[in-house]
Amino acid sequence: MNSYQIDKKLEPILDEMHQVGVKIDAHYLNDLSQKLGLKLLKLEEGIYNDIGHKFNVNSPSQLAKILYEELKIKPRDAGIKRKKTHHSTSATDLAKISHLHPAIEKILEYRELNKLKNTYLDPLPKLADKNSRVHTTYTVDTSTGRLSSKNPNLQNIPIRTDLGKEIRKAFVAEKGCKLLVADYSQIELRIAAHFSEDPTMISAFGRGHDIHRTTAEELGIDRRAAKTVNFGILYGISSYGLSENLKITPDEAQNLIDKYFLAYPKLAEYIAKTIKKAEETGFVETLFGRKREIPELSSPIDRVRKFGERVAVNTPFQGTAAEIIKLAMIEINKKLIGDRLTSIATSIDNRQSVDKRKTKNVTIDLPAGEAGDKRTAHNESRLILQVHDELVFEVPEDEIKQTTEIVRDIMENTVKLKVPIIVDIKTGKNWGELEKI
DNA sequence: TAGACTGGCGCC
DNA sequence: AAACGGCGCCAGTCTA
């Protein structure tokens, strides 16, 4: 099966995920929003006080004028770059100058709270149906083959900050059910190991080592920094980008990159070959044959060409990861439906009724005297969300064990790489409070 | 008033 | 100038 055939088989599954939706606790979100509203008012007042007058905190251009003109903070001294219209006021850049004025910390907090309120807390309850479920639309129109989610986007629900976790708790399981969350462990780095056949990577994954720890030991840096470097590799690393992320100089970053490729020489070779081949053919390919043209590679502009190189490196990793999870979705759906058919057929002792059931969540005709004439099948494990390397299921509590086994087996074994594929599974009553199985 | 653009930021 | 990959959504701003 190639990448395009995978997408075809995925279509009805995405359709169904859309129809089923995910349940949210709208009251909880509204309460949280109200509390946040009060806090935002206080922050706003404090900011005006510190600055000496009112202005629109949500306006980057007004803020830039105040910081870099009124307060005379020198952006160049702090390494803050100019945007098209003014100097940057992004969170990372504000952090560089937060010691220079008391308002800046408050502005950063205001930004965080306001973002979460406006993007999640307020819109989500309005999008819920009468059963309090929201229905995202998945599409496959990305350049790498990943899915995207919109109206609402359920692939960027907060998780990182404390408040973020609180928001995630609003995504809940139906009564009698739990959420089952299965996510691939470092799938893209495993794909990198597979493509490059780098012995150090293969052995680390083969022995079940923590790959970020391995990189940390190889480079003599801490795990957090190693993780950043590993991700950088997947994105088509540059010394400048890495230096920004690690808050080190580009020279130091280049040093780390050099060490990295000494530690993983076959990966270095793979990356070089991938770029070279992409320059020759004009495209790159994923494991299952999805092609992406990269015209940037023949640009006379250095910056554009460099971008093309990063795309050439990243796309096979990101695109292959997308294919692996799509195949798992297809196989899991098959298995879940098959099991339901079997159990229905068994329970009514009449295999002919199997044909009447096309998809889950439709009305099924049962012989009179069974449980009435019709019944809607809701008491079954259903795939409800996909977040790139993670699948979320809504599962009746008495099916947790068997669904866990099915999901793990299929996600880990549908595609075979030269390294093991590992899946972590957690369950809970909501998306924010999960316990590992 | 609608739409495009910009800066910014949530997620993987 | 200058962003290491992929998305979608927000408010502010500018323009037709």
CSV table of C-alpha atoms (C1' of nucleotides) in Angstrom, one decimal:
chain,number,residue,atom,x,y,z
A,1,MET,CA,0.0,0.0,0.0
A,2,ASN,CA,1.4,3.4,-0.9
A,3,SER,CA,0.9,6.7,0.7
A,4,TYR,CA,-1.9,7.8,-1.5
A,5,GLN,CA,-3.8,4.5,-1.0
A,6,ILE,CA,-3.4,5.0,2.7
A,7,ASP,CA,-5.0,8.4,2.5
A,8,LYS,CA,-7.9,6.9,0.6
A,9,LYS,CA,-8.6,4.3,3.2
A,10,LEU,CA,-8.2,6.9,5.9
A,11,GLU,CA,-11.0,9.1,4.6
A,12,PRO,CA,-14.0,7.3,6.0
A,13,ILE,CA,-12.2,7.1,9.4
A,14,LEU,CA,-11.6,10.8,9.5
A,15,ASP,CA,-15.2,11.3,8.5
A,16,GLU,CA,-16.4,9.2,11.4
A,17,MET,CA,-14.1,10.9,13.9
A,18,HIS,CA,-15.6,14.2,12.8
A,19,GLN,CA,-19.1,12.9,13.3
A,20,VAL,CA,-18.5,11.3,16.7
A,21,GLY,CA,-16.7,14.3,18.2
A,22,VAL,CA,-15.3,14.7,21.7
A,23,LYS,CA,-17.2,15.6,24.8
A,24,ILE,CA,-16.2,18.8,26.6
A,25,ASP,CA,-17.2,20.2,30.0
A,26,ALA,CA,-18.6,23.6,28.9
A,27,HIS,CA,-19.5,24.8,32.4
A,28,TYR,CA,-16.0,24.1,33.6
A,29,LEU,CA,-14.5,26.1,30.7
A,30,ASN,CA,-16.9,29.0,31.3
A,31,ASP,CA,-16.0,29.1,35.0
A,32,LEU,CA,-12.3,29.1,34.2
A,33,SER,CA,-12.9,31.9,31.6
A,34,GLN,CA,-14.6,34.1,34.1
A,35,LYS,CA,-11.9,33.7,36.7
A,36,LEU,CA,-9.3,34.5,34.1
A,37,GLY,CA,-11.3,37.5,33.0
A,38,LEU,CA,-10.9,39.0,36.5
A,39,LYS,CA,-7.2,38.2,36.6
A,40,LEU,CA,-6.7,39.8,33.2
A,41,LEU,CA,-8.4,43.0,34.3
A,42,LYS,CA,-6.0,43.3,37.3
A,43,LEU,CA,-3.0,42.6,35.2
A,44,GLU,CA,-4.1,45.2,32.7
A,45,GLU,CA,-4.4,47.7,35.4
A,46,GLY,CA,-1.0,46.9,36.8
A,47,ILE,CA,0.5,47.3,33.3
A,48,TYR,CA,-1.0,50.7,32.7
A,49,ASN,CA,0.2,51.7,36.1
A,50,ASP,CA,3.8,50.7,35.4
A,51,ILE,CA,3.8,52.3,32.0
A,52,GLY,CA,2.0,55.5,33.2
A,53,HIS,CA,-0.8,55.4,30.7
A,54,LYS,CA,-3.3,53.2,28.9
A,55,PHE,CA,-2.6,51.4,25.6
A,56,ASN,CA,-3.7,48.3,23.8
A,57,VAL,CA,-1.7,45.5,25.3
A,58,ASN,CA,-2.8,43.2,22.5
A,59,SER,CA,-1.2,45.5,19.9
A,60,PRO,CA,2.5,44.5,19.2
A,61,SER,CA,3.0,47.8,17.3
A,62,GLN,CA,1.8,49.9,20.3
A,63,LEU,CA,3.9,47.8,22.7
A,64,ALA,CA,7.0,48.1,20.5
A,65,LYS,CA,6.6,51.9,20.4
A,66,ILE,CA,6.3,52.1,24.2
A,67,LEU,CA,9.3,49.7,24.9
A,68,TYR,CA,11.7,50.8,22.2
A,69,GLU,CA,10.8,54.5,21.9
A,70,GLU,CA,9.1,55.7,25.1
A,71,LEU,CA,11.2,53.6,27.5
A,72,LYS,CA,14.2,53.7,25.2
A,73,ILE,CA,15.0,50.1,25.6
A,74,LYS,CA,17.7,49.3,23.0
A,75,PRO,CA,16.5,46.2,21.1
A,76,ARG,CA,19.9,45.7,19.5
A,77,ASP,CA,21.7,45.5,22.8
A,78,ALA,CA,19.4,42.6,23.8
A,79,GLY,CA,19.7,40.9,20.4
A,80,ILE,CA,16.1,41.7,19.4
A,81,LYS,CA,15.5,41.7,15.7
A,82,ARG,CA,13.4,44.0,13.6
A,83,LYS,CA,10.2,42.6,12.1
A,84,LYS,CA,8.7,44.1,8.9
A,85,THR,CA,7.0,46.9,10.8
A,86,HIS,CA,8.8,47.3,14.1
A,87,HIS,CA,11.1,45.4,16.5
A,88,SER,CA,9.9,42.1,17.9
A,89,THR,CA,7.8,41.9,21.1
A,90,SER,CA,7.6,38.1,21.0
A,91,ALA,CA,7.7,36.3,24.4
A,92,THR,CA,11.3,35.1,23.9
A,93,ASP,CA,12.4,38.6,23.1
A,94,LEU,CA,10.5,40.2,25.9
A,95,ALA,CA,12.1,37.7,28.3
A,96,LYS,CA,15.5,39.1,27.3
A,97,ILE,CA,14.6,42.6,28.6
A,98,SER,CA,12.2,41.7,31.4
A,99,HIS,CA,14.7,42.8,34.0
A,100,LEU,CA,14.6,46.3,32.5
A,101,HIS,CA,11.0,47.2,33.4
A,102,PRO,CA,8.4,45.8,35.8
A,103,ALA,CA,5.6,45.9,33.2
A,104,ILE,CA,7.2,43.3,31.0
A,105,GLU,CA,6.6,40.3,33.3
A,106,LYS,CA,3.0,41.3,33.6
A,107,ILE,CA,2.7,41.7,29.9
A,108,LEU,CA,4.0,38.2,29.4
A,109,GLU,CA,1.5,36.8,31.9
A,110,TYR,CA,-1.3,38.8,30.3
A,111,ARG,CA,-0.4,37.4,26.9
A,112,GLU,CA,-0.4,33.8,28.1
A,113,LEU,CA,-3.8,34.1,29.9
A,114,ASN,CA,-5.4,36.2,27.2
A,115,LYS,CA,-4.3,33.7,24.5
A,116,LEU,CA,-5.7,30.7,26.3
A,117,LYS,CA,-9.0,32.5,27.1
A,118,ASN,CA,-9.5,33.8,23.6
A,119,THR,CA,-8.4,30.7,21.7
A,120,TYR,CA,-9.8,27.9,23.9
A,121,LEU,CA,-11.9,28.9,26.9
A,122,ASP,CA,-14.3,31.2,25.1
A,123,PRO,CA,-14.7,29.6,21.7
A,124,LEU,CA,-14.9,25.9,22.6
A,125,PRO,CA,-18.2,26.0,24.6
A,126,LYS,CA,-19.9,27.8,21.7
A,127,LEU,CA,-18.8,25.0,19.3
A,128,ALA,CA,-20.3,22.2,21.3
A,129,ASP,CA,-23.5,20.4,20.1
A,130,LYS,CA,-26.5,19.5,22.3
A,131,ASN,CA,-24.6,16.5,23.7
A,132,SER,CA,-21.7,18.8,24.6
A,133,ARG,CA,-19.5,17.3,21.9
A,134,VAL,CA,-17.2,19.3,19.6
A,135,HIS,CA,-16.6,18.1,16.0
A,136,THR,CA,-13.2,19.0,14.4
A,137,THR,CA,-12.6,18.6,10.7
A,138,TYR,CA,-9.5,16.7,9.7
A,139,THR,CA,-7.9,17.2,6.4
A,140,VAL,CA,-4.8,15.7,4.7
A,141,ASP,CA,-3.8,18.8,2.6
A,142,THR,CA,-0.4,19.4,4.3
A,143,SER,CA,2.9,19.3,2.5
A,144,THR,CA,4.3,16.4,4.5
A,145,GLY,CA,1.2,14.2,4.7
A,146,ARG,CA,0.3,15.1,8.3
A,147,LEU,CA,-3.3,15.6,9.1
A,148,SER,CA,-4.5,19.1,10.1
A,149,SER,CA,-7.5,19.9,12.3
A,150,LYS,CA,-9.7,22.9,12.1
A,151,ASN,CA,-13.0,24.4,13.3
A,152,PRO,CA,-11.9,23.9,16.0
A,153,ASN,CA,-8.3,22.9,15.8
A,154,LEU,CA,-8.0,20.0,18.4
A,155,GLN,CA,-4.4,19.4,17.6
A,156,ASN,CA,-3.2,22.4,19.6
A,157,ILE,CA,-5.1,22.1,22.8
A,158,PRO,CA,-2.8,23.4,25.6
A,159,ILE,CA,-0.8,21.0,27.8
A,160,ARG,CA,2.5,22.8,28.5
A,161,THR,CA,1.7,25.3,31.3
A,162,ASP,CA,-0.3,24.8,34.5
A,163,LEU,CA,-3.3,26.6,33.0
A,164,GLY,CA,-2.9,24.7,29.8
A,165,LYS,CA,-3.3,21.4,31.7
A,166,GLU,CA,-6.4,22.8,33.4
A,167,ILE,CA,-7.9,23.5,29.9
A,168,ARG,CA,-7.1,19.9,28.8
A,169,LYS,CA,-9.1,18.6,31.7
A,170,ALA,CA,-12.2,20.0,30.0
A,171,PHE,CA,-12.0,17.2,27.4
A,172,VAL,CA,-13.8,14.4,29.1
A,173,ALA,CA,-15.1,10.8,28.5
A,174,GLU,CA,-18.8,10.0,28.3
A,175,LYS,CA,-20.4,8.5,31.3
A,176,GLY,CA,-19.2,4.9,31.7
A,177,CYS,CA,-16.2,5.5,29.5
A,178,LYS,CA,-12.6,6.6,29.9
A,179,LEU,CA,-10.2,8.2,27.5
A,180,LEU,CA,-7.4,6.0,26.3
A,181,VAL,CA,-4.4,7.9,25.0
A,182,ALA,CA,-1.7,6.1,23.0
A,183,ASP,CA,1.3,8.0,21.8
A,184,TYR,CA,4.4,6.9,19.9
A,185,SER,CA,7.7,7.4,21.7
A,186,GLN,CA,10.2,9.4,19.6
A,187,ILE,CA,8.8,8.1,16.4
A,188,GLU,CA,10.6,10.5,14.1
A,189,LEU,CA,14.0,9.7,15.7
A,190,ARG,CA,13.3,6.0,15.3
A,191,ILE,CA,12.6,6.7,11.6
A,192,ALA,CA,15.9,8.6,11.4
A,193,ALA,CA,17.6,5.5,12.8
A,194,HIS,CA,15.8,3.3,10.3
A,195,PHE,CA,16.7,5.4,7.3
A,196,SER,CA,20.3,6.1,8.3
A,197,GLU,CA,21.0,2.7,9.9
A,198,ASP,CA,23.3,4.6,12.2
A,199,PRO,CA,24.7,1.9,14.5
A,200,THR,CA,24.7,4.1,17.7
A,201,MET,CA,21.1,5.0,17.2
A,202,ILE,CA,20.0,1.5,16.2
A,203,SER,CA,21.7,0.1,19.3
A,204,ALA,CA,20.3,2.7,21.6
A,205,PHE,CA,16.8,2.1,20.5
A,206,GLY,CA,17.3,-1.6,20.3
A,207,ARG,CA,18.4,-1.7,23.9
A,208,GLY,CA,15.5,0.5,25.0
A,209,HIS,CA,17.7,3.4,26.0
A,210,ASP,CA,16.5,6.9,26.4
A,211,ILE,CA,17.7,8.5,23.1
A,212,HIS,CA,18.0,12.0,24.6
A,213,ARG,CA,20.1,10.6,27.4
A,214,THR,CA,22.2,8.8,24.8
A,215,THR,CA,22.8,12.0,22.9
A,216,ALA,CA,23.5,13.8,26.1
A,217,GLU,CA,26.2,11.4,27.0
A,218,GLU,CA,27.7,11.4,23.5
A,219,LEU,CA,27.9,15.2,23.4
A,220,GLY,CA,28.7,15.8,27.1
A,221,ILE,CA,25.6,18.0,27.7
A,222,ASP,CA,22.5,17.8,29.8
A,223,ARG,CA,19.4,15.9,28.7
A,224,ARG,CA,17.3,19.0,28.0
A,225,ALA,CA,19.9,20.4,25.6
A,226,ALA,CA,20.4,17.0,24.0
A,227,LYS,CA,16.6,16.8,23.4
A,228,THR,CA,16.8,20.2,21.7
A,229,VAL,CA,19.6,19.1,19.5
A,230,ASN,CA,17.8,15.8,18.5
A,231,PHE,CA,14.8,17.8,17.5
A,232,GLY,CA,17.0,20.3,15.6
A,233,ILE,CA,18.3,17.4,13.6
A,234,LEU,CA,14.8,16.4,12.6
A,235,TYR,CA,14.0,19.9,11.5
A,236,GLY,CA,17.2,20.2,9.4
A,237,ILE,CA,19.4,21.9,11.9
A,238,SER,CA,21.2,25.2,11.5
A,239,SER,CA,23.8,26.6,13.9
A,240,TYR,CA,21.8,29.8,14.1
A,241,GLY,CA,18.5,28.1,14.9
A,242,LEU,CA,20.1,25.9,17.4
A,243,SER,CA,21.9,28.8,19.1
A,244,GLU,CA,18.6,30.7,19.4
A,245,ASN,CA,17.0,27.7,21.0
A,246,LEU,CA,19.8,26.8,23.4
A,247,LYS,CA,20.6,30.5,24.1
A,248,ILE,CA,24.2,29.9,23.2
A,249,THR,CA,26.4,31.4,20.5
A,250,PRO,CA,26.2,30.2,16.9
A,251,ASP,CA,29.8,29.0,17.2
A,252,GLU,CA,29.0,26.9,20.3
A,253,ALA,CA,26.0,25.6,18.4
A,254,GLN,CA,28.1,24.6,15.4
A,255,ASN,CA,30.4,22.8,17.8
A,256,LEU,CA,27.5,20.7,19.1
A,257,ILE,CA,26.4,19.9,15.6
A,258,ASP,CA,29.9,18.8,14.6
A,259,LYS,CA,30.0,16.6,17.7
A,260,TYR,CA,26.6,15.2,16.9
A,261,PHE,CA,27.6,14.1,13.5
A,262,LEU,CA,30.7,12.5,14.9
A,263,ALA,CA,28.6,10.6,17.3
A,264,TYR,CA,26.1,9.5,14.6
A,265,PRO,CA,28.2,9.4,11.5
A,266,LYS,CA,25.8,7.3,9.4
A,267,LEU,CA,23.0,9.8,10.2
A,268,ALA,CA,25.3,12.6,9.0
A,269,GLU,CA,25.9,10.6,5.8
A,270,TYR,CA,22.2,9.9,5.3
A,271,ILE,CA,21.3,13.6,5.7
A,272,ALA,CA,23.9,14.7,3.2
A,273,LYS,CA,22.8,12.1,0.7
A,274,THR,CA,19.2,13.0,1.1
A,275,ILE,CA,19.9,16.7,0.3
A,276,LYS,CA,22.1,15.7,-2.7
A,277,LYS,CA,19.4,13.4,-4.1
A,278,ALA,CA,16.8,16.1,-3.6
A,279,GLU,CA,18.9,18.6,-5.5
A,280,GLU,CA,19.2,16.2,-8.4
A,281,THR,CA,15.6,15.0,-8.6
A,282,GLY,CA,13.8,18.1,-7.2
A,283,PHE,CA,11.8,16.1,-4.7
A,284,VAL,CA,12.0,13.9,-1.6
A,285,GLU,CA,10.1,10.8,-0.7
A,286,THR,CA,8.6,9.2,2.4
A,287,LEU,CA,8.8,5.5,3.3
A,288,PHE,CA,5.5,4.8,1.6
A,289,GLY,CA,6.3,6.9,-1.5
A,290,ARG,CA,4.7,10.2,-0.8
A,291,LYS,CA,6.6,12.8,-2.9
A,292,ARG,CA,7.2,16.4,-2.1
A,293,GLU,CA,8.6,18.8,-4.7
A,294,ILE,CA,11.2,21.2,-3.3
A,295,PRO,CA,11.7,24.0,-5.9
A,296,GLU,CA,13.5,26.1,-3.3
A,297,LEU,CA,16.6,23.9,-3.8
A,298,SER,CA,17.3,25.5,-7.1
A,299,SER,CA,16.8,29.1,-5.9
A,300,PRO,CA,19.7,31.5,-6.4
A,301,ILE,CA,18.9,33.0,-3.0
A,302,ASP,CA,21.0,31.4,-0.3
A,303,ARG,CA,18.4,31.7,2.5
A,304,VAL,CA,15.7,30.1,0.3
A,305,ARG,CA,18.0,27.3,-0.8
A,306,LYS,CA,18.9,26.6,2.9
A,307,PHE,CA,15.2,26.4,3.7
A,308,GLY,CA,14.8,23.8,0.9
A,309,GLU,CA,17.6,21.7,2.4
A,310,ARG,CA,15.8,21.7,5.8
A,311,VAL,CA,12.6,20.7,4.1
A,312,ALA,CA,14.4,17.9,2.3
A,313,VAL,CA,15.7,16.6,5.6
A,314,ASN,CA,12.5,17.0,7.6
A,315,THR,CA,9.8,15.8,5.2
A,316,PRO,CA,10.8,12.1,5.1
A,317,PHE,CA,10.8,12.0,8.9
A,318,GLN,CA,7.6,13.9,9.4
A,319,GLY,CA,5.9,12.3,6.5
A,320,THR,CA,6.8,8.8,7.3
A,321,ALA,CA,5.6,9.2,10.9
A,322,ALA,CA,2.3,10.4,9.5
A,323,GLU,CA,2.1,7.3,7.4
A,324,ILE,CA,2.8,5.0,10.3
A,325,ILE,CA,0.1,6.4,12.5
A,326,LYS,CA,-2.4,6.5,9.6
A,327,LEU,CA,-1.8,2.8,8.9
A,328,ALA,CA,-2.4,2.1,12.6
A,329,MET,CA,-5.6,4.1,12.5
A,330,ILE,CA,-6.8,2.0,9.6
A,331,GLU,CA,-5.9,-1.3,11.2
A,332,ILE,CA,-7.3,-0.4,14.5
A,333,ASN,CA,-10.6,0.7,13.0
A,334,LYS,CA,-10.8,-2.6,11.1
A,335,LYS,CA,-10.1,-4.5,14.2
A,336,LEU,CA,-12.6,-2.6,16.4
A,337,ILE,CA,-15.3,-2.9,13.9
A,338,GLY,CA,-14.6,-6.6,13.3
A,339,ASP,CA,-14.8,-7.3,17.0
A,340,ARG,CA,-18.1,-5.5,17.3
A,341,LEU,CA,-19.6,-7.4,14.4
A,342,THR,CA,-18.4,-10.6,16.0
A,343,SER,CA,-19.9,-9.8,19.3
A,344,ILE,CA,-23.2,-8.6,17.9
A,345,ALA,CA,-23.4,-11.6,15.6
A,346,THR,CA,-22.7,-13.9,18.6
A,347,SER,CA,-25.0,-12.2,20.9
A,348,ILE,CA,-28.0,-12.5,18.6
A,349,ASP,CA,-26.8,-15.8,17.2
A,350,ASN,CA,-27.5,-14.7,13.7
A,351,ARG,CA,-24.6,-14.0,11.4
A,352,GLN,CA,-26.8,-12.6,8.6
A,353,SER,CA,-27.4,-9.4,10.5
A,354,VAL,CA,-23.7,-8.7,10.2
A,355,ASP,CA,-24.4,-7.4,6.7
A,356,LYS,CA,-26.8,-4.8,7.8
A,357,ARG,CA,-24.1,-3.0,9.9
A,358,LYS,CA,-22.0,-0.7,7.8
A,359,THR,CA,-20.4,1.5,10.3
A,360,LYS,CA,-20.5,1.9,14.0
A,361,ASN,CA,-22.9,4.3,15.6
A,362,VAL,CA,-25.7,3.5,13.2
A,363,THR,CA,-29.0,1.9,14.2
A,364,ILE,CA,-28.9,-1.8,14.1
A,365,ASP,CA,-31.8,-4.1,13.4
A,366,LEU,CA,-32.1,-6.8,16.0
A,367,PRO,CA,-34.5,-9.7,16.1
A,368,ALA,CA,-37.6,-8.9,18.1
A,369,GLY,CA,-37.3,-9.9,21.6
A,370,GLU,CA,-33.6,-9.1,22.0
A,371,ALA,CA,-33.3,-5.7,23.4
A,372,GLY,CA,-36.2,-4.1,21.6
A,373,ASP,CA,-36.3,-3.7,17.8
A,374,LYS,CA,-33.5,-1.2,17.5
A,375,ARG,CA,-30.6,0.0,19.4
A,376,THR,CA,-27.9,2.6,18.9
A,377,ALA,CA,-24.5,1.2,19.4
A,378,HIS,CA,-22.6,3.6,21.6
A,379,ASN,CA,-21.1,1.2,24.1
A,380,GLU,CA,-18.0,0.6,22.1
A,381,SER,CA,-14.4,1.8,21.8
A,382,ARG,CA,-14.1,4.6,19.4
A,383,LEU,CA,-11.2,6.6,17.9
A,384,ILE,CA,-12.0,10.3,18.5
A,385,LEU,CA,-8.8,12.3,18.1
A,386,GLN,CA,-5.5,12.2,16.3
A,387,VAL,CA,-2.6,14.6,17.3
A,388,HIS,CA,0.2,13.6,14.9
A,389,ASP,CA,1.9,11.0,17.1
A,390,GLU,CA,-1.1,10.3,19.4
A,391,LEU,CA,-4.4,8.6,19.2
A,392,VAL,CA,-7.3,9.3,21.6
A,393,PHE,CA,-10.0,6.7,22.1
A,394,GLU,CA,-13.2,6.9,24.1
A,395,VAL,CA,-13.6,3.5,25.7
A,396,PRO,CA,-16.2,1.8,27.8
A,397,GLU,CA,-14.6,1.1,31.2
A,398,ASP,CA,-15.1,-2.6,30.8
A,399,GLU,CA,-13.2,-2.6,27.5
A,400,ILE,CA,-10.1,-0.7,28.7
A,401,LYS,CA,-8.0,-3.8,29.0
A,402,GLN,CA,-8.8,-5.3,25.6
A,403,THR,CA,-8.7,-2.1,23.7
A,404,THR,CA,-5.3,-1.2,25.3
A,405,GLU,CA,-3.9,-4.5,24.0
A,406,ILE,CA,-5.4,-4.1,20.5
A,407,VAL,CA,-4.2,-0.5,20.2
A,408,ARG,CA,-0.7,-1.2,21.5
A,409,ASP,CA,-0.2,-4.2,19.3
A,410,ILE,CA,-1.4,-2.6,16.1
A,411,MET,CA,0.5,0.8,16.6
A,412,GLU,CA,3.7,-1.0,17.5
A,413,ASN,CA,3.6,-3.8,14.9
A,414,THR,CA,1.8,-2.6,11.7
A,415,VAL,CA,4.9,-1.1,10.3
A,416,LYS,CA,8.3,-2.8,11.0
A,417,LEU,CA,11.4,-0.7,11.2
A,418,LYS,CA,15.0,-1.6,11.9
A,419,VAL,CA,14.3,-0.4,15.5
A,420,PRO,CA,11.4,-1.2,17.8
A,421,ILE,CA,8.4,1.1,17.7
A,422,ILE,CA,7.2,1.9,21.2
A,423,VAL,CA,3.8,3.2,22.3
A,424,ASP,CA,2.9,4.7,25.7
A,425,ILE,CA,-0.7,4.3,26.8
A,426,LYS,CA,-2.5,6.2,29.4
A,427,THR,CA,-6.1,6.4,30.5
A,428,GLY,CA,-8.3,8.7,32.6
A,429,LYS,CA,-11.6,10.4,32.9
A,430,ASN,CA,-10.3,13.5,31.1
A,431,TRP,CA,-7.4,14.5,28.8
A,432,GLY,CA,-5.6,16.4,31.5
A,433,GLU,CA,-5.4,13.8,34.1
A,434,LEU,CA,-4.1,10.5,32.7
A,435,GLU,CA,-2.4,7.5,34.3
A,436,LYS,CA,0.1,5.3,32.6
A,437,ILE,CA,-1.0,1.7,32.1
B,1,DT,C1',-17.5,46.3,6.4
B,2,DA,C1',-14.9,42.5,4.5
B,3,DG,C1',-10.7,40.6,3.4
B,4,DA,C1',-5.6,40.4,3.6
B,5,DC,C1',-1.7,40.9,6.1
B,6,DT,C1',1.2,40.9,10.5
B,7,DG,C1',2.9,39.5,14.8
B,8,DG,C1',2.2,36.3,17.9
B,9,DC,C1',1.5,31.6,19.9
B,10,DG,C1',-1.0,27.1,21.0
B,11,DC,C1',0.3,22.0,19.6
B,12,DC,C1',3.4,17.9,17.5
C,1,DA,C1',17.9,40.6,7.1
C,2,DA,C1',18.1,36.2,9.1
C,3,DA,C1',13.3,31.2,11.9
C,4,DC,C1',15.9,24.7,12.7
C,5,DG,C1',10.2,21.2,10.2
C,6,DG,C1',4.6,21.0,10.1
C,7,DC,C1',-0.1,23.2,11.3
C,8,DG,C1',-4.6,26.8,12.6
C,9,DC,C1',-6.5,30.8,15.3
C,10,DC,C1',-6.3,35.0,17.6
C,11,DA,C1',-6.3,40.4,17.8
C,12,DG,C1',-4.7,44.5,15.6
C,13,DT,C1',-3.9,47.0,11.6
C,14,DC,C1',-4.3,48.3,6.9
C,15,DT,C1',-6.7,48.6,2.6
C,16,DA,C1',-10.3,48.2,-0.9
